[in-house]
Amino acid sequence: APRNLQVSVFTESQSGSVAVFQCSVDSNPPASWALYKGAALLATSQKEEGPASPRVSVTTGANALRVEMTGVVPEDQGTYNVTATNAHGATSRQLYFRVQSEGWLG
């Protein structure tokens, strides 16, 4: 199964309105990815499925995933799950994304 799953999230623009999730994993064969918020699938590396929301763009590399979410709103705050899957199994990691209000960034 994939190992050493690393997950991070940060906000990119001045107002914190773009969230970027970055994930990497050691996997052979290369892993396929899924990013969930709660039970809702937000992004996947399966091209034919595409992102669940027009706010989401997905970039995949060999054992790497980058998901950009624009127009971040307070409702986007919460627990996210990343799953990396290959022929031998799956591994997942949870992270909490906190939305910063504009006032914090003065």
PDB file of N, CA and C in Angstrom:
ATOM      1  N   ALA A   1       0.849  -1.200   0.000  1.00  0.00           N
ATOM      2  CA  ALA A   1       0.000   0.000   0.000  1.00  0.00           C
ATOM      3  C   ALA A   1       0.885   1.250   0.000  1.00  0.00           C
ATOM      4  N   PRO A   2       0.347   2.371  -0.434  1.00  0.00           N
ATOM      5  CA  PRO A   2       1.132   3.609  -0.418  1.00  0.00           C
ATOM      6  C   PRO A   2       1.590   3.951   1.001  1.00  0.00           C
ATOM      7  N   ARG A   3       2.781   4.563   1.109  1.00  0.00           N
ATOM      8  CA  ARG A   3       3.339   4.901   2.419  1.00  0.00           C
ATOM      9  C   ARG A   3       3.756   6.366   2.471  1.00  0.00           C
ATOM     10  N   ASN A   4       3.991   6.828   3.701  1.00  0.00           N
ATOM     11  CA  ASN A   4       4.511   8.182   3.927  1.00  0.00           C
ATOM     12  C   ASN A   4       3.649   9.255   3.266  1.00  0.00           C
ATOM     13  N   LEU A   5       2.365   9.174   3.508  1.00  0.00           N
ATOM     14  CA  LEU A   5       1.451  10.166   2.942  1.00  0.00           C
ATOM     15  C   LEU A   5       1.635  11.495   3.668  1.00  0.00           C
ATOM     16  N   GLN A   6       1.952  12.527   2.907  1.00  0.00           N
ATOM     17  CA  GLN A   6       2.129  13.876   3.453  1.00  0.00           C
ATOM     18  C   GLN A   6       1.022  14.769   2.906  1.00  0.00           C
ATOM     19  N   VAL A   7       0.412  15.533   3.776  1.00  0.00           N
ATOM     20  CA  VAL A   7      -0.687  16.401   3.361  1.00  0.00           C
ATOM     21  C   VAL A   7      -0.507  17.763   4.008  1.00  0.00           C
ATOM     22  N   SER A   8      -0.660  18.815   3.228  1.00  0.00           N
ATOM     23  CA  SER A   8      -0.647  20.154   3.811  1.00  0.00           C
ATOM     24  C   SER A   8      -1.684  21.014   3.106  1.00  0.00           C
ATOM     25  N   VAL A   9      -2.086  22.068   3.786  1.00  0.00           N
ATOM     26  CA  VAL A   9      -3.019  23.015   3.167  1.00  0.00           C
ATOM     27  C   VAL A   9      -2.585  24.413   3.566  1.00  0.00           C
ATOM     28  N   PHE A  10      -2.671  25.330   2.626  1.00  0.00           N
ATOM     29  CA  PHE A  10      -2.384  26.725   2.946  1.00  0.00           C
ATOM     30  C   PHE A  10      -3.272  27.613   2.091  1.00  0.00           C
ATOM     31  N   THR A  11      -3.416  28.859   2.496  1.00  0.00           N
ATOM     32  CA  THR A  11      -4.182  29.805   1.690  1.00  0.00           C
ATOM     33  C   THR A  11      -3.201  30.692   0.947  1.00  0.00           C
ATOM     34  N   GLU A  12      -3.561  31.014  -0.290  1.00  0.00           N
ATOM     35  CA  GLU A  12      -2.589  31.606  -1.190  1.00  0.00           C
ATOM     36  C   GLU A  12      -2.755  33.102  -1.403  1.00  0.00           C
ATOM     37  N   SER A  13      -3.954  33.569  -1.652  1.00  0.00           N
ATOM     38  CA  SER A  13      -4.083  34.968  -2.046  1.00  0.00           C
ATOM     39  C   SER A  13      -4.107  35.872  -0.827  1.00  0.00           C
ATOM     40  N   GLN A  14      -3.993  37.166  -1.056  1.00  0.00           N
ATOM     41  CA  GLN A  14      -3.926  38.143   0.014  1.00  0.00           C
ATOM     42  C   GLN A  14      -5.101  37.996   0.976  1.00  0.00           C
ATOM     43  N   SER A  15      -6.275  37.771   0.432  1.00  0.00           N
ATOM     44  CA  SER A  15      -7.469  37.697   1.275  1.00  0.00           C
ATOM     45  C   SER A  15      -7.713  36.291   1.800  1.00  0.00           C
ATOM     46  N   GLY A  16      -6.830  35.347   1.458  1.00  0.00           N
ATOM     47  CA  GLY A  16      -7.023  33.969   1.902  1.00  0.00           C
ATOM     48  C   GLY A  16      -8.133  33.275   1.159  1.00  0.00           C
ATOM     49  N   SER A  17      -8.443  33.772  -0.053  1.00  0.00           N
ATOM     50  CA  SER A  17      -9.610  33.237  -0.757  1.00  0.00           C
ATOM     51  C   SER A  17      -9.287  32.031  -1.630  1.00  0.00           C
ATOM     52  N   VAL A  18      -8.023  31.637  -1.690  1.00  0.00           N
ATOM     53  CA  VAL A  18      -7.638  30.438  -2.428  1.00  0.00           C
ATOM     54  C   VAL A  18      -6.971  29.466  -1.457  1.00  0.00           C
ATOM     55  N   ALA A  19      -7.515  28.261  -1.369  1.00  0.00           N
ATOM     56  CA  ALA A  19      -6.916  27.226  -0.527  1.00  0.00           C
ATOM     57  C   ALA A  19      -6.197  26.233  -1.430  1.00  0.00           C
ATOM     58  N   VAL A  20      -4.989  25.849  -1.032  1.00  0.00           N
ATOM     59  CA  VAL A  20      -4.205  24.894  -1.809  1.00  0.00           C
ATOM     60  C   VAL A  20      -3.880  23.692  -0.924  1.00  0.00           C
ATOM     61  N   PHE A  21      -4.354  22.527  -1.357  1.00  0.00           N
ATOM     62  CA  PHE A  21      -4.030  21.267  -0.681  1.00  0.00           C
ATOM     63  C   PHE A  21      -2.896  20.611  -1.470  1.00  0.00           C
ATOM     64  N   GLN A  22      -1.820  20.243  -0.787  1.00  0.00           N
ATOM     65  CA  GLN A  22      -0.723  19.550  -1.444  1.00  0.00           C
ATOM     66  C   GLN A  22      -0.501  18.211  -0.759  1.00  0.00           C
ATOM     67  N   CYS A  23      -0.382  17.171  -1.575  1.00  0.00           N
ATOM     68  CA  CYS A  23      -0.263  15.819  -1.044  1.00  0.00           C
ATOM     69  C   CYS A  23       0.838  15.090  -1.801  1.00  0.00           C
ATOM     70  N   SER A  24       1.586  14.262  -1.075  1.00  0.00           N
ATOM     71  CA  SER A  24       2.569  13.408  -1.725  1.00  0.00           C
ATOM     72  C   SER A  24       2.621  12.081  -0.978  1.00  0.00           C
ATOM     73  N   VAL A  25       3.110  11.062  -1.678  1.00  0.00           N
ATOM     74  CA  VAL A  25       3.110   9.725  -1.095  1.00  0.00           C
ATOM     75  C   VAL A  25       4.190   8.887  -1.775  1.00  0.00           C
ATOM     76  N   ASP A  26       4.704   7.898  -1.064  1.00  0.00           N
ATOM     77  CA  ASP A  26       5.591   6.901  -1.678  1.00  0.00           C
ATOM     78  C   ASP A  26       4.713   5.741  -2.134  1.00  0.00           C
ATOM     79  N   SER A  27       4.680   5.502  -3.438  1.00  0.00           N
ATOM     80  CA  SER A  27       3.785   4.467  -3.935  1.00  0.00           C
ATOM     81  C   SER A  27       4.318   3.891  -5.239  1.00  0.00           C
ATOM     82  N   ASN A  28       4.355   2.553  -5.293  1.00  0.00           N
ATOM     83  CA  ASN A  28       4.711   1.868  -6.520  1.00  0.00           C
ATOM     84  C   ASN A  28       3.822   0.643  -6.625  1.00  0.00           C
ATOM     85  N   PRO A  29       2.945   0.553  -7.619  1.00  0.00           N
ATOM     86  CA  PRO A  29       2.699   1.521  -8.702  1.00  0.00           C
ATOM     87  C   PRO A  29       2.159   2.859  -8.177  1.00  0.00           C
ATOM     88  N   PRO A  30       2.208   3.916  -9.010  1.00  0.00           N
ATOM     89  CA  PRO A  30       1.731   5.229  -8.574  1.00  0.00           C
ATOM     90  C   PRO A  30       0.297   5.176  -8.053  1.00  0.00           C
ATOM     91  N   ALA A  31       0.041   6.015  -7.076  1.00  0.00           N
ATOM     92  CA  ALA A  31      -1.262   6.013  -6.413  1.00  0.00           C
ATOM     93  C   ALA A  31      -2.272   6.858  -7.179  1.00  0.00           C
ATOM     94  N   SER A  32      -3.537   6.496  -7.019  1.00  0.00           N
ATOM     95  CA  SER A  32      -4.607   7.402  -7.436  1.00  0.00           C
ATOM     96  C   SER A  32      -5.129   8.088  -6.178  1.00  0.00           C
ATOM     97  N   TRP A  33      -5.674   9.278  -6.362  1.00  0.00           N
ATOM     98  CA  TRP A  33      -5.981  10.157  -5.239  1.00  0.00           C
ATOM     99  C   TRP A  33      -7.454  10.468  -5.135  1.00  0.00           C
ATOM    100  N   ALA A  34      -7.896  10.731  -3.915  1.00  0.00           N
ATOM    101  CA  ALA A  34      -9.226  11.298  -3.696  1.00  0.00           C
ATOM    102  C   ALA A  34      -9.140  12.233  -2.496  1.00  0.00           C
ATOM    103  N   LEU A  35      -9.792  13.378  -2.612  1.00  0.00           N
ATOM    104  CA  LEU A  35      -9.866  14.347  -1.514  1.00  0.00           C
ATOM    105  C   LEU A  35     -11.331  14.529  -1.153  1.00  0.00           C
ATOM    106  N   TYR A  36     -11.650  14.313   0.110  1.00  0.00           N
ATOM    107  CA  TYR A  36     -13.023  14.421   0.596  1.00  0.00           C
ATOM    108  C   TYR A  36     -13.127  15.516   1.641  1.00  0.00           C
ATOM    109  N   LYS A  37     -14.266  16.186   1.661  1.00  0.00           N
ATOM    110  CA  LYS A  37     -14.630  16.987   2.832  1.00  0.00           C
ATOM    111  C   LYS A  37     -15.818  16.282   3.455  1.00  0.00           C
ATOM    112  N   GLY A  38     -15.620  15.744   4.645  1.00  0.00           N
ATOM    113  CA  GLY A  38     -16.646  14.878   5.213  1.00  0.00           C
ATOM    114  C   GLY A  38     -16.837  13.698   4.278  1.00  0.00           C
ATOM    115  N   ALA A  39     -18.079  13.428   3.885  1.00  0.00           N
ATOM    116  CA  ALA A  39     -18.357  12.308   2.987  1.00  0.00           C
ATOM    117  C   ALA A  39     -18.373  12.741   1.527  1.00  0.00           C
ATOM    118  N   ALA A  40     -18.220  14.034   1.263  1.00  0.00           N
ATOM    119  CA  ALA A  40     -18.356  14.542  -0.104  1.00  0.00           C
ATOM    120  C   ALA A  40     -17.012  14.504  -0.826  1.00  0.00           C
ATOM    121  N   LEU A  41     -17.004  13.893  -2.007  1.00  0.00           N
ATOM    122  CA  LEU A  41     -15.797  13.853  -2.824  1.00  0.00           C
ATOM    123  C   LEU A  41     -15.567  15.230  -3.438  1.00  0.00           C
ATOM    124  N   LEU A  42     -14.404  15.800  -3.146  1.00  0.00           N
ATOM    125  CA  LEU A  42     -14.095  17.143  -3.623  1.00  0.00           C
ATOM    126  C   LEU A  42     -13.239  17.105  -4.882  1.00  0.00           C
ATOM    127  N   ALA A  43     -12.291  16.174  -4.921  1.00  0.00           N
ATOM    128  CA  ALA A  43     -11.369  16.098  -6.055  1.00  0.00           C
ATOM    129  C   ALA A  43     -10.817  14.690  -6.162  1.00  0.00           C
ATOM    130  N   THR A  44     -10.469  14.305  -7.391  1.00  0.00           N
ATOM    131  CA  THR A  44      -9.913  12.988  -7.634  1.00  0.00           C
ATOM    132  C   THR A  44      -8.904  13.071  -8.761  1.00  0.00           C
ATOM    133  N   SER A  45      -7.960  12.142  -8.775  1.00  0.00           N
ATOM    134  CA  SER A  45      -6.981  12.115  -9.856  1.00  0.00           C
ATOM    135  C   SER A  45      -7.528  11.382 -11.081  1.00  0.00           C
ATOM    136  N   GLN A  46      -8.719  10.810 -10.972  1.00  0.00           N
ATOM    137  CA  GLN A  46      -9.335  10.156 -12.125  1.00  0.00           C
ATOM    138  C   GLN A  46      -9.878  11.233 -13.057  1.00  0.00           C
ATOM    139  N   LYS A  47      -9.192  11.447 -14.174  1.00  0.00           N
ATOM    140  CA  LYS A  47      -9.511  12.573 -15.053  1.00  0.00           C
ATOM    141  C   LYS A  47     -10.969  12.581 -15.510  1.00  0.00           C
ATOM    142  N   GLU A  48     -11.490  11.406 -15.806  1.00  0.00           N
ATOM    143  CA  GLU A  48     -12.839  11.356 -16.373  1.00  0.00           C
ATOM    144  C   GLU A  48     -13.905  11.809 -15.374  1.00  0.00           C
ATOM    145  N   GLU A  49     -13.594  11.721 -14.088  1.00  0.00           N
ATOM    146  CA  GLU A  49     -14.579  12.142 -13.097  1.00  0.00           C
ATOM    147  C   GLU A  49     -14.566  13.651 -12.910  1.00  0.00           C
ATOM    148  N   GLY A  50     -13.377  14.242 -12.973  1.00  0.00           N
ATOM    149  CA  GLY A  50     -13.282  15.690 -12.833  1.00  0.00           C
ATOM    150  C   GLY A  50     -13.636  16.150 -11.440  1.00  0.00           C
ATOM    151  N   PRO A  51     -13.329  17.408 -11.130  1.00  0.00           N
ATOM    152  CA  PRO A  51     -13.646  17.914  -9.796  1.00  0.00           C
ATOM    153  C   PRO A  51     -15.145  18.075  -9.595  1.00  0.00           C
ATOM    154  N   ALA A  52     -15.553  17.975  -8.344  1.00  0.00           N
ATOM    155  CA  ALA A  52     -16.973  18.024  -8.013  1.00  0.00           C
ATOM    156  C   ALA A  52     -17.527  19.443  -8.094  1.00  0.00           C
ATOM    157  N   SER A  53     -16.650  20.433  -8.074  1.00  0.00           N
ATOM    158  CA  SER A  53     -17.095  21.817  -8.012  1.00  0.00           C
ATOM    159  C   SER A  53     -16.305  22.656  -8.999  1.00  0.00           C
ATOM    160  N   PRO A  54     -16.954  23.643  -9.625  1.00  0.00           N
ATOM    161  CA  PRO A  54     -16.217  24.526 -10.541  1.00  0.00           C
ATOM    162  C   PRO A  54     -15.149  25.360  -9.829  1.00  0.00           C
ATOM    163  N   ARG A  55     -15.216  25.417  -8.495  1.00  0.00           N
ATOM    164  CA  ARG A  55     -14.210  26.167  -7.733  1.00  0.00           C
ATOM    165  C   ARG A  55     -12.912  25.394  -7.579  1.00  0.00           C
ATOM    166  N   VAL A  56     -12.924  24.118  -7.946  1.00  0.00           N
ATOM    167  CA  VAL A  56     -11.808  23.229  -7.644  1.00  0.00           C
ATOM    168  C   VAL A  56     -11.030  22.904  -8.916  1.00  0.00           C
ATOM    169  N   SER A  57      -9.709  23.057  -8.855  1.00  0.00           N
ATOM    170  CA  SER A  57      -8.872  22.583  -9.956  1.00  0.00           C
ATOM    171  C   SER A  57      -7.834  21.618  -9.403  1.00  0.00           C
ATOM    172  N   VAL A  58      -7.543  20.596 -10.184  1.00  0.00           N
ATOM    173  CA  VAL A  58      -6.714  19.485  -9.733  1.00  0.00           C
ATOM    174  C   VAL A  58      -5.493  19.354 -10.637  1.00  0.00           C
ATOM    175  N   THR A  59      -4.319  19.257 -10.033  1.00  0.00           N
ATOM    176  CA  THR A  59      -3.088  18.964 -10.766  1.00  0.00           C
ATOM    177  C   THR A  59      -2.492  17.704 -10.155  1.00  0.00           C
ATOM    178  N   THR A  60      -2.216  16.704 -10.999  1.00  0.00           N
ATOM    179  CA  THR A  60      -1.624  15.478 -10.472  1.00  0.00           C
ATOM    180  C   THR A  60      -0.271  15.245 -11.123  1.00  0.00           C
ATOM    181  N   GLY A  61       0.638  14.677 -10.344  1.00  0.00           N
ATOM    182  CA  GLY A  61       1.931  14.258 -10.864  1.00  0.00           C
ATOM    183  C   GLY A  61       2.155  12.839 -10.406  1.00  0.00           C
ATOM    184  N   ALA A  62       3.377  12.342 -10.596  1.00  0.00           N
ATOM    185  CA  ALA A  62       3.684  11.004 -10.107  1.00  0.00           C
ATOM    186  C   ALA A  62       3.659  11.040  -8.577  1.00  0.00           C
ATOM    187  N   ASN A  63       2.650  10.419  -8.011  1.00  0.00           N
ATOM    188  CA  ASN A  63       2.519  10.329  -6.553  1.00  0.00           C
ATOM    189  C   ASN A  63       2.417  11.691  -5.873  1.00  0.00           C
ATOM    190  N   ALA A  64       1.841  12.654  -6.587  1.00  0.00           N
ATOM    191  CA  ALA A  64       1.615  13.970  -5.998  1.00  0.00           C
ATOM    192  C   ALA A  64       0.260  14.495  -6.453  1.00  0.00           C
ATOM    193  N   LEU A  65      -0.352  15.258  -5.589  1.00  0.00           N
ATOM    194  CA  LEU A  65      -1.657  15.851  -5.893  1.00  0.00           C
ATOM    195  C   LEU A  65      -1.653  17.286  -5.390  1.00  0.00           C
ATOM    196  N   ARG A  66      -2.146  18.197  -6.223  1.00  0.00           N
ATOM    197  CA  ARG A  66      -2.333  19.587  -5.806  1.00  0.00           C
ATOM    198  C   ARG A  66      -3.759  19.966  -6.166  1.00  0.00           C
ATOM    199  N   VAL A  67      -4.497  20.423  -5.182  1.00  0.00           N
ATOM    200  CA  VAL A  67      -5.887  20.833  -5.393  1.00  0.00           C
ATOM    201  C   VAL A  67      -6.011  22.294  -4.987  1.00  0.00           C
ATOM    202  N   GLU A  68      -6.484  23.116  -5.913  1.00  0.00           N
ATOM    203  CA  GLU A  68      -6.735  24.524  -5.610  1.00  0.00           C
ATOM    204  C   GLU A  68      -8.233  24.748  -5.525  1.00  0.00           C
ATOM    205  N   MET A  69      -8.648  25.422  -4.472  1.00  0.00           N
ATOM    206  CA  MET A  69     -10.060  25.746  -4.287  1.00  0.00           C
ATOM    207  C   MET A  69     -10.174  27.266  -4.172  1.00  0.00           C
ATOM    208  N   THR A  70     -10.899  27.865  -5.102  1.00  0.00           N
ATOM    209  CA  THR A  70     -11.032  29.321  -5.105  1.00  0.00           C
ATOM    210  C   THR A  70     -12.307  29.743  -4.387  1.00  0.00           C
ATOM    211  N   GLY A  71     -12.384  31.010  -4.069  1.00  0.00           N
ATOM    212  CA  GLY A  71     -13.589  31.553  -3.441  1.00  0.00           C
ATOM    213  C   GLY A  71     -13.891  30.914  -2.106  1.00  0.00           C
ATOM    214  N   VAL A  72     -12.848  30.743  -1.286  1.00  0.00           N
ATOM    215  CA  VAL A  72     -13.015  30.092   0.012  1.00  0.00           C
ATOM    216  C   VAL A  72     -13.996  30.880   0.884  1.00  0.00           C
ATOM    217  N   VAL A  73     -14.931  30.162   1.482  1.00  0.00           N
ATOM    218  CA  VAL A  73     -15.935  30.756   2.370  1.00  0.00           C
ATOM    219  C   VAL A  73     -15.859  30.046   3.719  1.00  0.00           C
ATOM    220  N   PRO A  74     -16.426  30.647   4.771  1.00  0.00           N
ATOM    221  CA  PRO A  74     -16.354  30.011   6.096  1.00  0.00           C
ATOM    222  C   PRO A  74     -16.852  28.570   6.103  1.00  0.00           C
ATOM    223  N   GLU A  75     -17.815  28.251   5.236  1.00  0.00           N
ATOM    224  CA  GLU A  75     -18.351  26.885   5.198  1.00  0.00           C
ATOM    225  C   GLU A  75     -17.314  25.863   4.735  1.00  0.00           C
ATOM    226  N   ASP A  76     -16.235  26.333   4.131  1.00  0.00           N
ATOM    227  CA  ASP A  76     -15.190  25.399   3.688  1.00  0.00           C
ATOM    228  C   ASP A  76     -14.337  24.905   4.851  1.00  0.00           C
ATOM    229  N   GLN A  77     -14.462  25.560   5.994  1.00  0.00           N
ATOM    230  CA  GLN A  77     -13.698  25.124   7.162  1.00  0.00           C
ATOM    231  C   GLN A  77     -14.174  23.748   7.599  1.00  0.00           C
ATOM    232  N   GLY A  78     -13.232  22.924   8.030  1.00  0.00           N
ATOM    233  CA  GLY A  78     -13.634  21.615   8.532  1.00  0.00           C
ATOM    234  C   GLY A  78     -12.572  20.569   8.269  1.00  0.00           C
ATOM    235  N   THR A  79     -12.963  19.323   8.426  1.00  0.00           N
ATOM    236  CA  THR A  79     -12.048  18.198   8.315  1.00  0.00           C
ATOM    237  C   THR A  79     -12.070  17.638   6.899  1.00  0.00           C
ATOM    238  N   TYR A  80     -10.898  17.492   6.334  1.00  0.00           N
ATOM    239  CA  TYR A  80     -10.733  16.934   4.992  1.00  0.00           C
ATOM    240  C   TYR A  80      -9.977  15.621   5.102  1.00  0.00           C
ATOM    241  N   ASN A  81     -10.275  14.706   4.183  1.00  0.00           N
ATOM    242  CA  ASN A  81      -9.599  13.418   4.133  1.00  0.00           C
ATOM    243  C   ASN A  81      -8.964  13.228   2.771  1.00  0.00           C
ATOM    244  N   VAL A  82      -7.712  12.816   2.766  1.00  0.00           N
ATOM    245  CA  VAL A  82      -7.025  12.487   1.525  1.00  0.00           C
ATOM    246  C   VAL A  82      -6.760  10.988   1.526  1.00  0.00           C
ATOM    247  N   THR A  83      -7.078  10.324   0.422  1.00  0.00           N
ATOM    248  CA  THR A  83      -6.828   8.893   0.285  1.00  0.00           C
ATOM    249  C   THR A  83      -5.961   8.640  -0.941  1.00  0.00           C
ATOM    250  N   ALA A  84      -4.903   7.874  -0.752  1.00  0.00           N
ATOM    251  CA  ALA A  84      -4.046   7.432  -1.859  1.00  0.00           C
ATOM    252  C   ALA A  84      -4.208   5.921  -1.982  1.00  0.00           C
ATOM    253  N   THR A  85      -4.493   5.456  -3.196  1.00  0.00           N
ATOM    254  CA  THR A  85      -4.805   4.049  -3.424  1.00  0.00           C
ATOM    255  C   THR A  85      -3.938   3.496  -4.550  1.00  0.00           C
ATOM    256  N   ASN A  86      -3.390   2.307  -4.346  1.00  0.00           N
ATOM    257  CA  ASN A  86      -2.768   1.590  -5.462  1.00  0.00           C
ATOM    258  C   ASN A  86      -3.223   0.136  -5.422  1.00  0.00           C
ATOM    259  N   ALA A  87      -2.608  -0.691  -6.273  1.00  0.00           N
ATOM    260  CA  ALA A  87      -3.050  -2.085  -6.389  1.00  0.00           C
ATOM    261  C   ALA A  87      -2.901  -2.850  -5.080  1.00  0.00           C
ATOM    262  N   HIS A  88      -2.065  -2.356  -4.182  1.00  0.00           N
ATOM    263  CA  HIS A  88      -1.779  -3.089  -2.950  1.00  0.00           C
ATOM    264  C   HIS A  88      -2.592  -2.610  -1.758  1.00  0.00           C
ATOM    265  N   GLY A  89      -3.354  -1.547  -1.932  1.00  0.00           N
ATOM    266  CA  GLY A  89      -4.142  -1.059  -0.805  1.00  0.00           C
ATOM    267  C   GLY A  89      -4.267   0.452  -0.821  1.00  0.00           C
ATOM    268  N   ALA A  90      -4.689   0.989   0.306  1.00  0.00           N
ATOM    269  CA  ALA A  90      -4.940   2.428   0.399  1.00  0.00           C
ATOM    270  C   ALA A  90      -4.432   2.950   1.732  1.00  0.00           C
ATOM    271  N   THR A  91      -4.093   4.218   1.745  1.00  0.00           N
ATOM    272  CA  THR A  91      -3.756   4.890   2.986  1.00  0.00           C
ATOM    273  C   THR A  91      -4.428   6.254   2.973  1.00  0.00           C
ATOM    274  N   SER A  92      -4.817   6.732   4.134  1.00  0.00           N
ATOM    275  CA  SER A  92      -5.491   8.024   4.151  1.00  0.00           C
ATOM    276  C   SER A  92      -5.016   8.856   5.324  1.00  0.00           C
ATOM    277  N   ARG A  93      -5.210  10.147   5.198  1.00  0.00           N
ATOM    278  CA  ARG A  93      -4.775  11.092   6.202  1.00  0.00           C
ATOM    279  C   ARG A  93      -5.841  12.170   6.305  1.00  0.00           C
ATOM    280  N   GLN A  94      -6.038  12.630   7.531  1.00  0.00           N
ATOM    281  CA  GLN A  94      -7.051  13.647   7.802  1.00  0.00           C
ATOM    282  C   GLN A  94      -6.358  14.963   8.112  1.00  0.00           C
ATOM    283  N   LEU A  95      -6.941  16.070   7.673  1.00  0.00           N
ATOM    284  CA  LEU A  95      -6.424  17.349   8.139  1.00  0.00           C
ATOM    285  C   LEU A  95      -7.564  18.323   8.328  1.00  0.00           C
ATOM    286  N   TYR A  96      -7.314  19.287   9.193  1.00  0.00           N
ATOM    287  CA  TYR A  96      -8.342  20.277   9.499  1.00  0.00           C
ATOM    288  C   TYR A  96      -7.961  21.582   8.824  1.00  0.00           C
ATOM    289  N   PHE A  97      -8.879  22.124   8.044  1.00  0.00           N
ATOM    290  CA  PHE A  97      -8.650  23.392   7.364  1.00  0.00           C
ATOM    291  C   PHE A  97      -9.428  24.483   8.081  1.00  0.00           C
ATOM    292  N   ARG A  98      -8.698  25.488   8.539  1.00  0.00           N
ATOM    293  CA  ARG A  98      -9.328  26.614   9.233  1.00  0.00           C
ATOM    294  C   ARG A  98      -9.367  27.811   8.297  1.00  0.00           C
ATOM    295  N   VAL A  99     -10.546  28.370   8.115  1.00  0.00           N
ATOM    296  CA  VAL A  99     -10.704  29.549   7.268  1.00  0.00           C
ATOM    297  C   VAL A  99     -10.426  30.788   8.112  1.00  0.00           C
ATOM    298  N   GLN A 100      -9.488  31.594   7.654  1.00  0.00           N
ATOM    299  CA  GLN A 100      -9.183  32.834   8.365  1.00  0.00           C
ATOM    300  C   GLN A 100     -10.079  33.948   7.832  1.00  0.00           C
ATOM    301  N   SER A 101     -10.609  34.724   8.743  1.00  0.00           N
ATOM    302  CA  SER A 101     -11.437  35.848   8.305  1.00  0.00           C
ATOM    303  C   SER A 101     -10.524  36.968   7.830  1.00  0.00           C
ATOM    304  N   GLU A 102     -11.052  37.812   6.963  1.00  0.00           N
ATOM    305  CA  GLU A 102     -10.265  38.896   6.377  1.00  0.00           C
ATOM    306  C   GLU A 102      -9.603  39.742   7.455  1.00  0.00           C
ATOM    307  N   GLY A 103     -10.288  39.926   8.571  1.00  0.00           N
ATOM    308  CA  GLY A 103      -9.797  40.814   9.609  1.00  0.00           C
ATOM    309  C   GLY A 103      -8.455  40.398  10.185  1.00  0.00           C
ATOM    310  N   TRP A 104      -8.126  39.100  10.068  1.00  0.00           N
ATOM    311  CA  TRP A 104      -6.885  38.597  10.651  1.00  0.00           C
ATOM    312  C   TRP A 104      -5.662  39.058   9.884  1.00  0.00           C
ATOM    313  N   LEU A 105      -5.863  39.419   8.624  1.00  0.00           N
ATOM    314  CA  LEU A 105      -4.713  39.541   7.739  1.00  0.00           C
ATOM    315  C   LEU A 105      -4.207  40.968   7.617  1.00  0.00           C
ATOM    316  N   GLY A 106      -4.837  41.939   8.363  1.00  0.00           N
ATOM    317  CA  GLY A 106      -4.519  43.351   8.261  1.00  0.00           C
ATOM    318  C   GLY A 106      -3.112  43.570   7.922  1.00  0.00           C
TER     319      GLY A 106
END
